[in-house]
Amino acid sequence: MVSFADTFEQQQLKDFAEKAYLDYSMYVILDRALPYLSDGLKPVQRRIIYAMSELGLNALAKYKKSARTVGSVLGLYHPHGDSACYEAMVLMAQPFSYRYTLVDGQGNWGSSDDPKSFAAMRYTESRLTPYANTLLSEIEQGTVEWTDNFDASLKEPECLPARLPNILLNGTMGIAVGMATDIPPHNLREVVNACVQLLDEPETNLDTLLTFVQAPDYPTEAEIISNREDLQKIYRTGGGSVKMRATYTLEDGVIIITALPHQVSGSKLMEQIAAQMLAKKLPMLEDLRDESDHENPTRLLIIPKAKRINAEEIMSHLFATTDLEKSYRVNMNMIGLNGRPQVKNLHEILSEWLRFRIETVRRRLQYRLNKVLARLHILEGLLIAYLNIDEVIAIIRNEDVPKPVLISRFGLSEIQAEAILELKLRHLIKLEETKIRAEQNSLAKERDGLEKTLSSEIALKKLVKKELQQDAQQYGDDRRSPVVTRQAAQALDDTALISNEPLTVILSEKGWIRAAKGHDVDVQNLSYRAGDSFQNSVKTRSTHTIYLLDSTGRVYSSTTHDLPSARTQGEPLTGRFNPPENATFTHLIAGNSDDFVILVNSWGYGFKTPLNDLASKNKAGKSLVTLSNGEKLLSPLLTAEESSLLAIVTAQGRLLLFPLNEIPTLPKGKGNKLIQISSNDLEKSLDFIVAFTILKPENSLTVISGKRTLTLKPSDLQLYTSNRAKRGTLLPRGFQRVEALESGE
């Protein structure tokens, strides 16, 4: 007795899973995602075109509902989802997606602005385009192999007998398992010229072919700006990239975009530009407008605020930051005549397709020759019958089975005898003999021509060449995507994208920052958060960078255009930076790019450093001033003149002036001793630096001590002028508690 378990095949799970996945992978590669080199179509596209031809939907037929076509495709050839099938059909009908459309659609088939906006298949109508005839015209002439459909109820072609290399003309894209394809479209005339060159000279190398096919040709008038080396790499290796750029014109200072890169949506592009305008990254632009219509499919207006603005700089920035310039990956992966997927270069594609085309033409001619020979054979029998018409009629009238008698009497074949027996009486006239002889002569001439062509490889190639040139004449057009050399797009730097306005930046004691427009701002009377108050402010511009110092001697940099308005209470700097724990922000610095910053601590050490060297992209900032032993950093000063003097005053009223060029220039650190203070006084806080300033030799110096002020003229300052690191000279009595120094005129 057979057990129940014996009726099942046992297999390791890993073996089953591996085989199942490999089978699935091969199905996706060969029967779904990759195009065939022969006709340039994926299976679903081939089945749609063939089903439409079977429905009689040629270029001269009336339109028929797309749902009828999709239903026929799904029911007879392609048992998959209707939406995927219809989308494949829509793609072949969109002139902005296909370089040479295969489906002629009536109704809403989407727009270049939104290719997915097409109407449902129950609303649209379709038929084949004249170009589709290049794929179908020879299908009934013995040119292709036929295979069973999915349920073996019908036959369908394994490929279509393409008269043109559609694989390059329309291109395609697809994602399989472990591989993908991205074949760009090309110009029909250019590709045909390359094919003709290969037919004339089979030894033609790739370099020569590249003189005919220099670049893809997309269904858009946007420019191809890839350099020649990148374009040649595509055709030498089968892979690479193509860069396209929108075209524009200028009318009265307004930038008008007239063509967009392939598959770039105008509305999404406008959103990208508008987003930059809202983020205040394009302050030179006033407005955007879309004036596209049926006559002008692409007409996007970019309106600057002033006519004097450099339009080329604006467009260069937009090319670099939006889809006005776009790169397209190229991967010419296809299923060759051997049934295997492979990435091929231009020479391999054209050579292999020409082998397919020559073989297709040979099969077509052989099929026609067989038909001609068969007809001549029948005509020979009919002529015998007409020459012996009375005897033939007598045999037919008198014999019960006339067929074998006719064969025996006149030496006919079964086919000839059958043709004689099927003659109608109306054809038994004298004139018919003349028609037979005329048809014989015509067919004999055609037979000789066919046999001559089939026996000569040169003649066969000439015929292929002639047909290619005829199709190029009928379906070809001029290049749409010009190949031009352009400079690389360059995004404008942040300062160029920001309106240059005066700003006052305010820092509070709790580390909150904000900015007010203008330089005449009463910073003391601004509102502050509870428990907070004004600490520091600096006058700058919206295009400049500000630098902040904390109590540990670290420096941070920030843009100013994006600081919160002074109408609010600002934002905490801890949201922008990551200072050390317990550190507080103490000073603000802003100035010109060529300024130097003078950094002095309370213990008499200091140095200068270029302002630009303070910049840091790190949120944690960078170390600048070394502080120890309770040292504090005084408010930094900016200077651009080395000939100035530095004036330093201590808590005990000692004033020292020395040339600014004696201060060392350092990137960071503690610096050198600027004034001599005894270590005992420093440790006991009996003496330390309370203020310093910069003044020109011809300027006076004002010493402020409480309500009292002392103005020292240049002649008076000689008493206090010496070299760096000296002790300084005591100020007059009553000025031993100096609070500030001010440089006069």
XYZ file of C-alpha atoms in Angstrom:
745
model
C 0.000 0.000 0.000
C 1.362 3.487 -0.975
C 1.556 5.875 1.970
C 0.258 9.422 1.813
C 3.770 10.842 2.252
C 5.040 8.941 -0.791
C 2.853 11.043 -3.095
C 4.890 14.178 -2.331
C 8.381 15.145 -3.423
C 10.644 16.123 -0.539
C 13.179 18.890 -1.041
C 15.463 20.997 1.130
C 13.918 24.400 1.856
C 17.087 26.237 0.854
C 17.167 24.397 -2.500
C 13.515 25.118 -3.153
C 13.839 28.793 -2.178
C 16.955 29.224 -4.312
C 15.316 27.669 -7.378
C 12.085 29.629 -6.877
C 13.917 32.929 -6.576
C 16.115 32.209 -9.587
C 13.043 31.327 -11.642
C 11.370 34.533 -10.549
C 14.498 36.543 -11.331
C 14.780 35.111 -14.822
C 11.097 35.776 -15.451
C 11.419 39.420 -14.383
C 14.558 39.872 -16.484
C 13.388 38.120 -19.645
C 9.633 38.634 -19.599
C 9.008 41.916 -17.888
C 11.670 44.557 -17.240
C 14.316 44.448 -19.976
C 13.773 45.273 -23.656
C 14.765 43.027 -26.531
C 17.386 44.289 -28.931
C 15.436 43.064 -31.950
C 12.375 45.327 -31.640
C 13.316 47.443 -28.613
C 10.175 46.427 -26.726
C 9.366 44.824 -23.409
C 6.864 41.927 -23.569
C 3.925 44.035 -22.372
C 4.634 46.711 -24.998
C 4.942 44.104 -27.738
C 1.654 42.495 -26.732
C -0.154 45.847 -26.665
C 1.022 46.732 -30.169
C 0.255 43.268 -31.544
C -3.189 43.205 -29.909
C -3.999 46.616 -31.403
C -2.960 45.408 -34.844
C -5.176 42.343 -34.439
C -8.066 44.661 -33.560
C -7.448 46.525 -36.804
C -6.375 49.709 -35.031
C -3.883 50.871 -37.625
C -3.059 54.517 -38.275
C -6.010 54.929 -40.698
C -8.607 53.159 -38.546
C -11.120 54.825 -36.283
C -10.137 55.290 -32.665
C -11.317 52.605 -30.268
C -11.770 52.732 -26.507
C -8.522 52.011 -24.695
C -10.365 49.691 -22.326
C -11.114 47.463 -25.339
C -7.433 47.232 -26.171
C -6.379 46.604 -22.569
C -9.055 43.936 -22.211
C -7.818 42.189 -25.346
C -4.200 42.320 -24.135
C -5.041 40.936 -20.702
C -7.465 38.319 -21.907
C -5.367 36.935 -24.744
C -1.683 37.630 -24.132
C -0.732 39.311 -20.841
C -2.526 38.044 -17.695
C -1.439 40.823 -15.356
C -2.903 43.966 -13.797
C -4.942 46.269 -16.007
C -3.511 49.459 -14.493
C 0.086 48.418 -15.232
C -0.872 47.457 -18.774
C -2.698 50.740 -19.358
C 0.208 52.768 -17.966
C 2.554 51.028 -20.386
C 0.147 51.933 -23.186
C -0.078 55.560 -22.001
C 3.703 55.873 -21.981
C 3.862 54.839 -25.649
C 1.278 57.526 -26.479
C 2.912 60.488 -24.700
C 4.981 62.602 -27.127
C 6.911 64.052 -24.180
C 7.881 60.548 -22.985
C 8.540 58.727 -26.283
C 10.681 60.204 -29.017
C 8.628 58.362 -31.673
C 5.245 57.457 -30.243
C 3.706 54.075 -31.040
C 0.145 54.786 -29.871
C -2.028 57.624 -31.179
C -4.216 58.697 -28.275
C -7.408 60.732 -28.241
C -8.515 62.257 -24.956
C -6.519 63.064 -21.838
C -3.232 61.163 -21.998
C -1.421 63.256 -19.393
C 0.793 66.296 -19.762
C 4.485 66.998 -19.500
C 3.707 68.866 -16.298
C 2.092 65.784 -14.755
C 2.535 62.595 -16.833
C 0.371 60.640 -14.377
C -2.667 62.880 -14.910
C -4.068 60.780 -17.777
C -7.760 59.824 -17.780
C -8.986 56.311 -17.045
C -8.955 53.840 -19.937
C -12.752 53.893 -20.176
C -12.562 57.526 -21.272
C -9.637 57.541 -23.699
C -9.460 56.195 -27.243
C -6.465 54.993 -29.191
C -5.020 53.539 -32.347
C -1.527 52.888 -33.677
C 0.665 55.628 -35.117
C 2.172 55.461 -38.606
C 5.578 54.813 -36.999
C 4.205 51.618 -35.415
C 3.901 50.274 -38.952
C 7.698 49.850 -38.950
C 7.216 47.174 -36.297
C 4.197 45.383 -37.793
C 4.230 45.630 -41.574
C 6.148 42.374 -42.103
C 4.668 40.301 -39.312
C 2.543 38.115 -41.632
C 5.405 37.466 -44.034
C 7.149 34.624 -42.237
C 9.643 36.918 -40.565
C 9.248 35.963 -36.905
C 8.859 32.923 -34.723
C 5.544 32.345 -33.024
C 4.923 30.924 -29.583
C 1.914 29.881 -27.513
C 0.209 32.515 -25.420
C -0.187 31.955 -21.673
C -2.989 29.373 -22.040
C -1.820 27.904 -25.383
C -5.071 28.945 -27.052
C -3.399 31.384 -29.464
C -0.061 32.150 -30.990
C 1.828 35.388 -30.384
C 5.069 36.657 -31.945
C 8.274 36.211 -29.979
C 9.396 39.574 -31.343
C 8.208 42.048 -33.943
C 9.997 42.400 -37.318
C 11.251 45.931 -36.701
C 12.409 47.778 -39.805
C 14.251 50.338 -37.642
C 16.484 49.961 -34.529
C 13.709 50.953 -32.140
C 15.862 49.923 -29.160
C 17.855 53.134 -29.649
C 15.173 55.353 -31.157
C 12.742 55.263 -28.258
C 14.942 53.837 -25.534
C 13.434 52.519 -22.321
C 13.984 52.125 -18.615
C 13.282 49.251 -16.279
C 14.308 47.615 -13.020
C 14.741 43.850 -12.924
C 16.282 41.645 -10.234
C 19.944 42.465 -9.787
C 20.053 44.613 -12.906
C 18.374 47.601 -14.522
C 18.250 49.356 -17.860
C 18.250 53.023 -18.854
C 18.503 53.456 -22.614
C 18.055 57.046 -23.839
C 16.175 57.877 -27.072
C 18.084 58.864 -30.213
C 17.444 60.640 -33.479
C 16.166 58.343 -36.246
C 18.177 59.897 -39.053
C 21.432 59.794 -37.106
C 21.004 56.143 -36.125
C 20.030 55.131 -39.671
C 23.098 56.909 -41.054
C 25.259 54.889 -38.663
C 23.515 51.669 -39.787
C 24.087 52.552 -43.435
C 27.761 53.140 -42.684
C 28.009 49.679 -41.121
C 26.241 48.105 -44.098
C 28.582 49.822 -46.549
C 31.707 49.118 -44.511
C 31.267 46.271 -41.986
C 34.747 46.959 -40.588
C 33.750 50.462 -39.470
C 35.094 51.151 -35.973
C 33.310 52.804 -33.082
C 35.066 56.142 -33.559
C 33.593 56.463 -37.034
C 30.103 55.588 -35.764
C 30.432 58.330 -33.153
C 30.577 60.898 -35.944
C 26.987 59.911 -36.817
C 25.581 59.282 -33.316
C 27.038 61.918 -31.021
C 24.430 62.112 -28.271
C 20.920 61.020 -27.286
C 17.960 63.006 -28.617
C 15.207 63.456 -26.048
C 11.649 64.592 -26.860
C 12.406 68.060 -25.521
C 14.276 71.081 -26.822
C 16.371 71.397 -23.665
C 20.119 71.357 -24.236
C 22.457 68.410 -23.732
C 25.501 69.946 -22.043
C 27.593 66.856 -21.250
C 31.107 67.162 -22.589
C 32.232 65.080 -25.537
C 34.272 62.695 -23.390
C 31.273 61.809 -21.188
C 29.047 61.269 -24.224
C 31.600 59.056 -25.943
C 31.990 57.031 -22.751
C 28.305 56.098 -23.012
C 28.732 54.639 -26.481
C 32.079 52.999 -25.729
C 31.064 51.247 -22.502
C 27.272 51.166 -22.618
C 27.009 53.190 -19.409
C 27.436 56.724 -18.125
C 25.291 59.797 -17.709
C 23.793 62.623 -19.752
C 23.286 66.112 -18.382
C 20.481 68.318 -19.697
C 19.812 71.986 -19.083
C 16.692 74.078 -19.651
C 16.735 76.784 -22.308
C 15.679 80.356 -21.634
C 15.411 83.756 -23.273
C 15.350 87.327 -21.962
C 12.521 89.745 -22.716
C 12.727 93.193 -21.094
C 14.748 91.822 -18.189
C 12.322 88.914 -17.606
C 13.748 85.378 -17.778
C 11.490 83.096 -19.845
C 12.151 79.357 -19.664
C 11.104 77.794 -22.969
C 12.159 74.138 -22.610
C 12.708 71.854 -19.626
C 14.885 68.746 -19.300
C 13.271 65.395 -20.073
C 10.461 64.430 -17.650
C 10.883 67.545 -15.482
C 7.582 68.915 -14.222
C 7.101 72.661 -14.642
C 4.876 72.950 -11.569
C 7.324 71.073 -9.333
C 10.150 73.199 -10.675
C 8.240 76.379 -9.811
C 7.723 74.964 -6.311
C 11.479 74.474 -5.949
C 12.189 78.079 -6.947
C 9.341 79.402 -4.788
C 10.701 77.501 -1.776
C 14.034 79.282 -2.161
C 12.244 82.624 -2.432
C 10.272 81.934 0.754
C 13.514 80.995 2.505
C 14.906 84.393 1.401
C 17.588 82.684 -0.654
C 16.608 84.526 -3.836
C 16.124 88.143 -2.729
C 16.811 89.413 -6.259
C 13.605 87.782 -7.602
C 10.246 89.487 -7.416
C 7.772 86.963 -8.832
C 7.224 83.682 -10.698
C 4.571 83.061 -13.322
C 3.527 80.056 -15.409
C 2.150 81.114 -18.800
C 2.294 77.679 -20.443
C -0.554 76.859 -22.827
C -1.257 74.743 -25.921
C 0.733 77.037 -28.184
C 3.595 77.346 -25.698
C 3.799 74.069 -23.740
C 6.627 75.509 -21.634
C 6.672 79.204 -20.779
C 7.803 79.875 -17.223
C 8.543 83.467 -16.236
C 11.133 84.414 -13.614
C 10.806 88.122 -12.846
C 13.794 89.871 -11.188
C 13.319 92.923 -9.007
C 15.494 95.053 -11.277
C 16.576 94.828 -14.914
C 20.215 95.416 -13.996
C 20.390 92.084 -12.146
C 22.682 89.575 -13.879
C 20.318 86.979 -15.360
C 23.162 84.575 -16.159
C 24.208 84.411 -12.506
C 20.618 83.796 -11.410
C 20.138 81.005 -13.951
C 23.510 79.458 -13.106
C 22.398 79.302 -9.478
C 19.035 77.796 -10.426
C 20.730 75.250 -12.701
C 22.853 74.149 -9.745
C 20.043 74.037 -7.169
C 16.892 72.980 -9.071
C 15.760 70.554 -11.763
C 16.450 73.155 -14.455
C 19.564 71.057 -14.912
C 19.301 67.306 -14.527
C 21.492 64.268 -15.054
C 20.197 61.024 -16.527
C 21.807 57.674 -15.915
C 22.563 55.600 -18.999
C 22.822 51.821 -18.792
C 22.315 50.160 -22.173
C 21.361 46.765 -20.787
C 19.200 44.671 -23.120
C 18.369 41.106 -24.112
C 20.409 40.240 -27.166
C 19.673 37.855 -30.019
C 21.143 35.037 -27.903
C 18.409 35.578 -25.303
C 20.813 36.836 -22.632
C 20.885 40.250 -20.945
C 24.042 42.250 -21.564
C 25.271 45.851 -21.471
C 26.316 46.681 -25.025
C 28.165 49.538 -26.651
C 26.947 51.353 -29.755
C 28.897 49.216 -32.226
C 27.591 45.988 -30.677
C 23.993 47.222 -30.677
C 23.961 48.343 -34.300
C 25.938 45.333 -35.584
C 23.674 42.873 -33.779
C 20.512 44.650 -34.863
C 21.670 44.671 -38.496
C 22.222 40.909 -38.281
C 18.643 40.629 -37.041
C 17.367 42.918 -39.787
C 19.255 41.126 -42.570
C 17.947 37.784 -41.341
C 14.415 39.222 -41.123
C 14.609 40.498 -44.695
C 16.030 37.149 -45.852
C 13.117 35.322 -44.235
C 10.665 37.775 -45.765
C 12.125 37.316 -49.241
C 12.250 33.531 -48.844
C 8.645 33.520 -47.693
C 7.659 35.578 -50.742
C 9.752 33.374 -53.039
C 7.977 30.284 -51.746
C 4.636 31.957 -52.403
C 5.723 32.945 -55.942
C 6.987 29.450 -56.717
C 3.793 27.923 -55.429
C 1.711 30.286 -57.562
C 3.819 29.617 -60.663
C 3.334 25.915 -60.106
C -0.442 26.391 -60.011
C -0.407 28.690 -63.045
C 1.525 26.042 -64.973
C -1.236 23.539 -64.270
C -3.989 26.015 -65.156
C -2.303 26.767 -68.473
C -2.228 23.055 -69.313
C -5.936 22.894 -68.536
C -6.749 25.867 -70.807
C -4.722 24.411 -73.646
C -6.666 21.158 -73.286
C -9.934 22.585 -72.119
C -12.263 20.239 -74.030
C -10.511 17.119 -72.822
C -10.384 18.421 -69.244
C -14.116 19.135 -69.314
C -14.820 15.692 -70.726
C -12.804 13.986 -67.971
C -14.614 16.012 -65.322
C -18.035 15.182 -66.851
C -17.419 11.494 -67.420
C -15.191 10.375 -64.548
C -16.520 9.653 -61.069
C -13.154 10.640 -59.563
C -11.585 12.993 -62.105
C -8.611 14.080 -59.996
C -6.359 11.014 -60.440
C -7.302 10.853 -64.126
C -6.226 14.482 -64.647
C -2.979 13.817 -62.798
C -2.274 10.731 -64.915
C -3.335 12.216 -68.256
C -1.509 15.582 -68.055
C 1.264 14.842 -65.548
C -0.108 17.246 -62.973
C 0.615 17.451 -59.280
C -2.110 17.106 -56.710
C -2.028 20.867 -56.054
C -2.397 21.640 -59.773
C -5.230 19.142 -60.194
C -7.029 20.579 -57.186
C -6.680 24.109 -58.603
C -8.168 22.985 -61.948
C -11.104 21.317 -60.239
C -11.823 24.474 -58.221
C -12.040 26.686 -61.338
C -15.348 28.464 -61.865
C -17.082 28.165 -65.206
C -16.913 31.929 -65.733
C -13.124 31.647 -65.908
C -13.189 29.210 -68.833
C -12.846 31.900 -71.418
C -10.172 32.663 -73.982
C -9.168 35.878 -72.197
C -8.200 33.930 -69.071
C -5.310 32.252 -70.846
C -3.833 35.675 -71.608
C -4.128 36.688 -67.950
C -2.387 33.505 -66.847
C 0.517 34.058 -69.213
C 0.838 37.690 -68.089
C 0.819 36.663 -64.428
C 3.372 33.935 -65.179
C 5.713 36.435 -66.778
C 5.338 38.878 -63.905
C 5.905 36.229 -61.244
C 8.817 34.708 -63.122
C 10.479 38.109 -63.214
C 9.821 38.551 -59.483
C 11.167 35.032 -58.804
C 14.390 35.775 -60.637
C 14.827 38.999 -58.681
C 14.173 37.294 -55.349
C 16.549 34.440 -56.095
C 19.229 36.876 -57.195
C 18.875 38.924 -54.001
C 18.827 35.850 -51.755
C 21.915 34.419 -53.375
C 23.957 37.591 -52.866
C 24.867 39.000 -49.450
C 25.755 42.319 -51.076
C 22.364 42.583 -52.774
C 20.643 41.723 -49.505
C 22.500 44.495 -47.677
C 21.673 46.944 -50.455
C 17.992 46.139 -50.032
C 18.216 46.613 -46.245
C 20.044 49.906 -46.793
C 17.432 51.118 -49.285
C 14.559 50.286 -46.930
C 16.311 51.977 -43.991
C 16.788 55.145 -45.995
C 13.162 55.103 -47.144
C 11.931 54.777 -43.561
C 14.306 57.515 -42.421
C 12.894 59.754 -45.138
C 9.323 58.959 -44.084
C 9.584 58.972 -40.282
C 12.787 60.892 -39.546
C 13.013 64.446 -38.268
C 15.609 66.951 -37.136
C 17.350 66.698 -33.801
C 15.301 68.208 -30.980
C 17.856 68.265 -28.144
C 20.818 70.397 -29.262
C 24.277 69.392 -28.050
C 26.070 72.493 -26.770
C 29.057 73.326 -24.601
C 28.196 75.266 -21.458
C 30.075 76.302 -18.352
C 29.381 74.317 -15.214
C 26.509 75.686 -13.138
C 27.628 77.550 -10.040
C 25.389 78.170 -7.059
C 25.639 81.681 -5.672
C 27.255 81.907 -2.257
C 25.101 82.797 0.713
C 26.121 86.442 0.719
C 24.988 86.908 -2.864
C 21.625 85.348 -2.085
C 20.930 87.607 0.874
C 19.733 91.179 0.665
C 22.437 93.462 2.063
C 20.765 95.368 4.912
C 22.136 97.036 8.064
C 21.489 95.005 11.199
C 22.050 95.391 14.919
C 22.599 92.075 16.669
C 21.689 91.987 20.364
C 22.918 89.423 22.916
C 21.299 89.080 26.341
C 22.966 87.960 29.563
C 21.158 84.613 29.440
C 22.486 83.906 25.936
C 19.463 84.859 23.810
C 20.161 86.475 20.441
C 18.135 88.518 17.954
C 18.646 91.089 15.205
C 17.008 94.440 14.477
C 17.055 96.180 11.101
C 19.108 99.358 11.021
C 21.892 100.754 13.194
C 19.871 103.313 15.156
C 18.354 100.813 17.591
C 17.838 101.571 21.279
C 19.081 98.227 22.561
C 18.658 99.163 26.231
C 14.918 99.695 25.972
C 14.107 96.443 24.183
C 11.971 93.976 26.084
C 13.771 90.989 27.609
C 12.623 87.782 29.202
C 11.983 87.745 32.941
C 15.314 87.650 34.761
C 17.238 88.539 31.601
C 18.790 91.804 30.454
C 20.974 93.385 27.793
C 24.584 92.254 27.628
C 26.147 93.144 24.288
C 25.314 94.362 20.793
C 27.139 94.838 17.528
C 26.379 96.697 14.317
C 26.768 94.628 11.173
C 25.007 93.754 7.920
C 22.754 90.876 6.851
C 25.457 89.500 4.532
C 28.140 89.401 7.232
C 29.051 86.758 9.772
C 29.045 87.376 13.517
C 31.355 85.683 16.001
C 30.547 84.905 19.617
C 32.977 84.265 22.461
C 32.080 82.324 25.593
C 33.490 82.430 29.089
C 35.838 79.509 28.365
C 37.570 81.248 25.449
C 35.858 79.309 22.648
C 34.600 81.103 19.529
C 31.499 80.373 17.434
C 30.327 81.812 14.096
C 26.821 82.388 12.792
C 25.052 83.977 9.853
C 22.971 87.056 10.606
C 20.241 87.017 7.958
C 18.440 84.131 9.667
C 18.486 85.524 13.206
C 15.053 86.121 14.768
C 13.618 89.614 14.640
C 14.153 92.059 17.511
C 10.362 92.304 17.740
C 10.559 88.929 19.466
C 12.696 88.044 22.463
C 15.042 86.050 20.230
C 16.240 82.489 20.423
C 18.707 80.756 22.770
C 22.199 80.327 21.342
C 22.246 76.812 22.785
C 19.906 75.898 19.921
C 22.595 76.874 17.412
C 25.727 75.850 19.296
C 26.921 73.268 21.798
C 29.063 75.231 24.297
C 30.803 73.512 27.255
C 28.752 72.929 30.368
C 28.299 76.041 32.552
C 29.832 78.271 29.841
C 28.126 81.579 29.103
C 28.280 83.720 25.980
C 30.091 86.947 26.764
C 31.077 88.884 23.630
C 29.911 89.624 20.086
C 32.291 90.413 17.209
C 31.469 91.628 13.692
C 33.548 93.423 11.105
C 35.106 93.393 7.672
C 36.919 90.420 6.242
C 40.324 92.156 6.367
C 40.041 93.210 10.036
C 42.171 91.905 12.891
C 40.738 91.102 16.321
C 42.661 92.238 19.395
C 42.107 89.787 22.251
C 43.258 90.832 25.743
C 42.688 89.085 29.079
C 42.520 90.708 32.488
C 45.983 89.446 33.526
C 47.749 91.426 30.837
C 48.212 88.882 28.050
C 46.930 89.174 24.512
C 47.381 88.682 20.783
C 45.741 89.554 17.512
C 44.254 87.223 14.896
C 42.520 87.711 11.505
C 38.764 87.989 11.840
C 38.162 85.405 9.090
C 40.131 82.805 11.070
C 37.415 82.794 13.724
C 34.929 81.066 11.408
C 33.866 77.588 12.493
C 31.233 75.268 11.044
C 31.388 73.123 14.144
C 28.470 73.645 16.525
C 30.908 73.132 19.394
C 32.969 76.077 18.123
C 36.736 76.090 18.413
C 39.262 77.026 21.040
C 40.577 80.575 20.661
C 41.773 82.118 23.952
C 43.396 80.146 26.767
C 41.993 81.347 30.123
C 43.207 80.115 33.504
C 43.668 81.250 37.134
C 40.466 83.265 37.038
C 41.461 85.312 33.982
C 38.681 87.055 32.112
C 38.523 88.135 28.498
C 37.936 91.828 27.895
C 35.683 93.015 25.069
C 37.618 92.388 21.836
C 38.435 95.267 19.504
C 38.795 95.346 15.718
C 41.458 97.154 13.743
C 42.752 97.214 10.186
C 45.750 99.529 10.712
C 49.113 98.284 11.978
C 50.366 101.883 12.596
C 47.931 102.464 15.452
C 48.723 102.414 19.151
C 47.288 100.178 21.832
C 46.414 101.870 25.113
C 46.050 99.695 28.246
C 45.090 100.846 31.739
C 45.138 98.806 34.974
C 42.983 98.956 38.079
C 45.753 100.873 39.945
C 45.706 103.603 37.280
C 48.805 102.641 35.311
C 48.546 103.566 31.610
C 50.752 102.142 28.871
C 50.753 102.912 25.137
C 52.823 100.963 22.606
C 52.715 100.286 18.847
C 50.098 97.809 17.747
C 52.580 95.966 15.557
C 54.338 94.734 18.713
C 51.383 92.472 19.443
C 51.959 88.948 18.016
C 49.582 87.447 15.430
C 48.482 83.999 16.602
C 45.686 81.586 15.549
C 44.890 80.821 19.210
C 46.420 80.622 22.657
C 47.142 82.962 25.570
C 49.286 85.482 23.735
C 52.231 87.549 24.972
C 52.490 89.824 27.987
C 51.217 93.262 27.045
C 51.789 95.130 30.362
C 53.810 94.281 33.457
C 51.674 93.544 36.552
C 53.161 91.909 39.637
C 51.999 88.354 40.202
C 51.199 89.162 43.838
C 48.807 91.949 42.797
C 47.196 89.647 40.223
C 46.669 86.788 42.664
C 45.162 89.114 45.274
C 43.146 90.991 42.594
C 44.865 94.223 43.630
C 45.722 95.057 40.039
C 44.581 93.883 36.621
C 43.662 95.316 33.237
C 40.348 97.147 33.318
C 40.240 98.630 29.795
C 42.116 98.972 26.521
C 41.547 100.820 23.276
C 43.147 101.534 19.926
C 44.069 105.022 18.761
C 46.084 106.681 16.046
C 49.263 108.574 17.008
C 47.640 111.929 16.168
C 44.528 111.215 18.271
C 43.847 112.166 21.869
C 42.857 109.730 24.630
C 40.023 110.220 27.124
C 40.263 108.482 30.513
C 36.933 107.955 32.287
C 36.800 107.439 36.060
C 33.293 107.719 37.433
C 32.009 111.169 36.543
C 35.484 112.521 35.997
C 37.226 112.517 32.626
C 40.784 113.298 31.616
C 41.706 114.115 28.033
C 45.323 113.479 27.107
C 46.560 115.190 23.951
C 49.128 113.510 21.659
C 51.862 115.568 23.339
C 50.696 114.391 26.800
C 50.669 110.766 25.668
C 54.433 110.767 25.148
C 54.795 110.309 28.907
C 52.855 107.051 28.800
C 54.258 105.647 25.538
C 56.845 102.883 25.746
C 57.297 99.303 24.548
C 55.141 96.233 25.063
C 55.388 94.478 28.463
C 56.483 97.623 30.365
C 54.804 98.533 33.667
C 53.228 101.749 32.468
C 52.967 105.177 34.107
C 50.579 106.239 36.889
C 47.813 108.568 35.869
C 47.293 111.827 37.796
C 45.715 111.714 41.209
C 41.983 110.933 41.152
C 42.249 108.574 38.158
C 43.425 105.443 39.949
C 40.018 103.777 39.402
C 39.631 103.972 35.628
C 36.476 102.499 34.129
C 37.034 103.074 30.406
C 39.268 104.522 27.719
C 38.043 106.354 24.635
C 39.977 107.365 21.557
C 39.376 110.958 20.471
C 39.978 112.884 17.267
